Coordinates of C-alpha atoms in Angstrom, one line a residue:
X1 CA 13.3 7.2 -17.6
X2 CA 16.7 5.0 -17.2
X3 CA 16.9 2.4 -14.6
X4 CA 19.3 4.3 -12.3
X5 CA 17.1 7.8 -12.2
X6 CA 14.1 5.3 -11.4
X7 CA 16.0 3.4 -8.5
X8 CA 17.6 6.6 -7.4
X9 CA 13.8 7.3 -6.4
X10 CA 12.8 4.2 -5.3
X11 CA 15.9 4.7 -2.5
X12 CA 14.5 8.3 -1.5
X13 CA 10.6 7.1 -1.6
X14 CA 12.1 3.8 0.6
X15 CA 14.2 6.2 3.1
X16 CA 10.9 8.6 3.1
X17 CA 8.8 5.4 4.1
X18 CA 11.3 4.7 7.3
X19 CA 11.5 7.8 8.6
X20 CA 7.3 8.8 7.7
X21 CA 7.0 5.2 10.0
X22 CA 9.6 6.1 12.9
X23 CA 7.5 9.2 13.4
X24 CA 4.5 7.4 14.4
X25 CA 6.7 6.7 17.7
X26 CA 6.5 10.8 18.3
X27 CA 3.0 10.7 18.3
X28 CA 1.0 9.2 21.2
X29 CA -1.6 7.0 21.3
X30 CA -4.8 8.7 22.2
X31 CA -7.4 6.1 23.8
X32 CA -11.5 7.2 22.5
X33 CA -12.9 4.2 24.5
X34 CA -13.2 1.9 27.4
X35 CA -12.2 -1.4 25.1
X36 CA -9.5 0.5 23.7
X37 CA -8.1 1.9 27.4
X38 CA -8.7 -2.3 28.5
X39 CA -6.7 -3.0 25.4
X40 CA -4.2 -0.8 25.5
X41 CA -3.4 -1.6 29.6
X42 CA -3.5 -5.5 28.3
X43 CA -0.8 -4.4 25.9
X44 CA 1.5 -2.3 28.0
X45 CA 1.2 -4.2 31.3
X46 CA 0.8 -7.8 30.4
X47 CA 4.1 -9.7 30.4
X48 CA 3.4 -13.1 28.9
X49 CA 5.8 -15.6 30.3
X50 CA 7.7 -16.5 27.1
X51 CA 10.3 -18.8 28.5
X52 CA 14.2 -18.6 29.4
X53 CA 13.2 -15.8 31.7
X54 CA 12.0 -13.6 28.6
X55 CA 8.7 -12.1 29.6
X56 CA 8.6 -9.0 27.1
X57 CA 4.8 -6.9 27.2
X58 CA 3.1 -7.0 23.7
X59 CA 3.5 -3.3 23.3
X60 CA 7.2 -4.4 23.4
X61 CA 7.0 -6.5 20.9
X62 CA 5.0 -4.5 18.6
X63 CA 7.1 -1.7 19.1
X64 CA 10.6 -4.0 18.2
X65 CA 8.1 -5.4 15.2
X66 CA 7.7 -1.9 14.0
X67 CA 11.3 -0.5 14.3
X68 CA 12.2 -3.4 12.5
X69 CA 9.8 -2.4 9.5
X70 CA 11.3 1.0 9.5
X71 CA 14.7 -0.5 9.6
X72 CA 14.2 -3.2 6.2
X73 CA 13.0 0.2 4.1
X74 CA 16.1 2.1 5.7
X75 CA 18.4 -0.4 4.9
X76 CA 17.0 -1.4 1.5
X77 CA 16.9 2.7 0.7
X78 CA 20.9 3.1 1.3
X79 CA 22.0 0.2 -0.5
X80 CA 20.6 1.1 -3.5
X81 CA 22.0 4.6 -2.8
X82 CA 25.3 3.0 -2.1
X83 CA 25.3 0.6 -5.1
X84 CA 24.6 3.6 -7.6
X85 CA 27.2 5.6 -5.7
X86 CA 29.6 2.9 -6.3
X87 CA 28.3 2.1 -9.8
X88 CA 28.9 -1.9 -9.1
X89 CA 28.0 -4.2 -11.7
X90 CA 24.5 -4.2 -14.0
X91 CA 24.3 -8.1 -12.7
X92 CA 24.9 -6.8 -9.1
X93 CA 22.5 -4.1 -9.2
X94 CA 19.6 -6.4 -11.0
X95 CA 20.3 -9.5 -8.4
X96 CA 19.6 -6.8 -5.7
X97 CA 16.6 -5.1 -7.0
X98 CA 15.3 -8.8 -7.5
X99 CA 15.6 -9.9 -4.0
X100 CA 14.3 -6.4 -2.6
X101 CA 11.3 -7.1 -5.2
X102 CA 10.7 -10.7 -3.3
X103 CA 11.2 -9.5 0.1
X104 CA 9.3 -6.2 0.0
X105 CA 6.4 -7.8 -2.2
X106 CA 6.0 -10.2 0.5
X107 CA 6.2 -7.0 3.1
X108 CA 3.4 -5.1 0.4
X109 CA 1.3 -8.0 0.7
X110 CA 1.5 -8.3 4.4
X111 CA 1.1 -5.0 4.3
X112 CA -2.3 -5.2 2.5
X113 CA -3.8 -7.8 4.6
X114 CA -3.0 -6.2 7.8
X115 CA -2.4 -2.4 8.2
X116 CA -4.0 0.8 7.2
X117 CA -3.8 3.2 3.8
X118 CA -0.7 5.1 4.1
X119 CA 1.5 1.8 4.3
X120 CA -0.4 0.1 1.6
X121 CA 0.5 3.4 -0.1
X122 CA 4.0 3.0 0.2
X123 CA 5.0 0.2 0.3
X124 CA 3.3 -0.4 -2.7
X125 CA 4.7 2.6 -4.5
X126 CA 8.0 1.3 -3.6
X127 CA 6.8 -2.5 -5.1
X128 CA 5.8 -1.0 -8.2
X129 CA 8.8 1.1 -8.4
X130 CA 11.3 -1.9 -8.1
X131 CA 9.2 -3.0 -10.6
X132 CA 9.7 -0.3 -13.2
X133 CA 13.4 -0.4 -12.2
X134 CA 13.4 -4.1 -13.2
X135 CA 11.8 -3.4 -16.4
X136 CA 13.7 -0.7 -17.1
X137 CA 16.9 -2.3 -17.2
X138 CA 16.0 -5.3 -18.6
X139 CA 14.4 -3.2 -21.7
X140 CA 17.9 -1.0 -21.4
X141 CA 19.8 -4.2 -21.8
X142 CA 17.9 -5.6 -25.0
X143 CA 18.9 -2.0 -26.7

């Protein structure tokens, strides 16, 4: 498979990623216990006084945590869309796929150590992905 078809993928499975993780904020959150209903009214209540007269709740902040999550794969998904629409440069295309295989390893790994299966799954399908892609152009290049 050629390094283009491969990150042509990656872009959709990437896009698929944001938009499978902006639907979480359709569903509610349903509360099974009492620690879970004192948790959750610590979260959405609580303002912690963060100083210069910011005092967000921490549901806030895990909600602007977890747009921005859905945001990186967004934006990571239509650049590489755009950069194979606009067919720019092998050495462009290869210094981007290298930074996005930094940044979203390091968002994989997070990933791993503090979330659930499904964005282990893919986030880690999109790792190993870049990966291929990287491999695949590098092996296309030495042909």
């Amino acid at each position: 498979m050629t390094a283009h078809r491969l990150l042509r993928i990656t872009a959709f499975l990437q896009i698929l990623t944001a938009l499978i993780h902006a639907s979480s904020y359709l569903a509610g959150f349903e509360v099974r216990n009492p620690t879970e209903a004192q948790l959750f009214e610590l979260m959405s209540t609580y303002q912690a006084n963060m100083g210069g007269g910011f005092s967000p709740t921490y549901l806030n902040l895990f909600n602007a945590l977890s747009a921005c999550f859905s945001l990186l794969y967004l934006f990571a998904g239509l650049s590489n869309l755009y950069f194979l629409h606009k067919n720019r440069g092998a050495v462009i295309l290869d210094g981007f796929v290298t930074i996005q295989i930094i940044v979203l390893g390091f968002a994989f790994m997070l990933m791993a150590l503090f979330t659930f299966l499904p964005p282990i799954i893919l986030t880690g399908m999109v790792w190993v992905l870049l990966l291929m892609v990287k491999f695949s152009s590098k092996q296309s290049a030495s042909d």
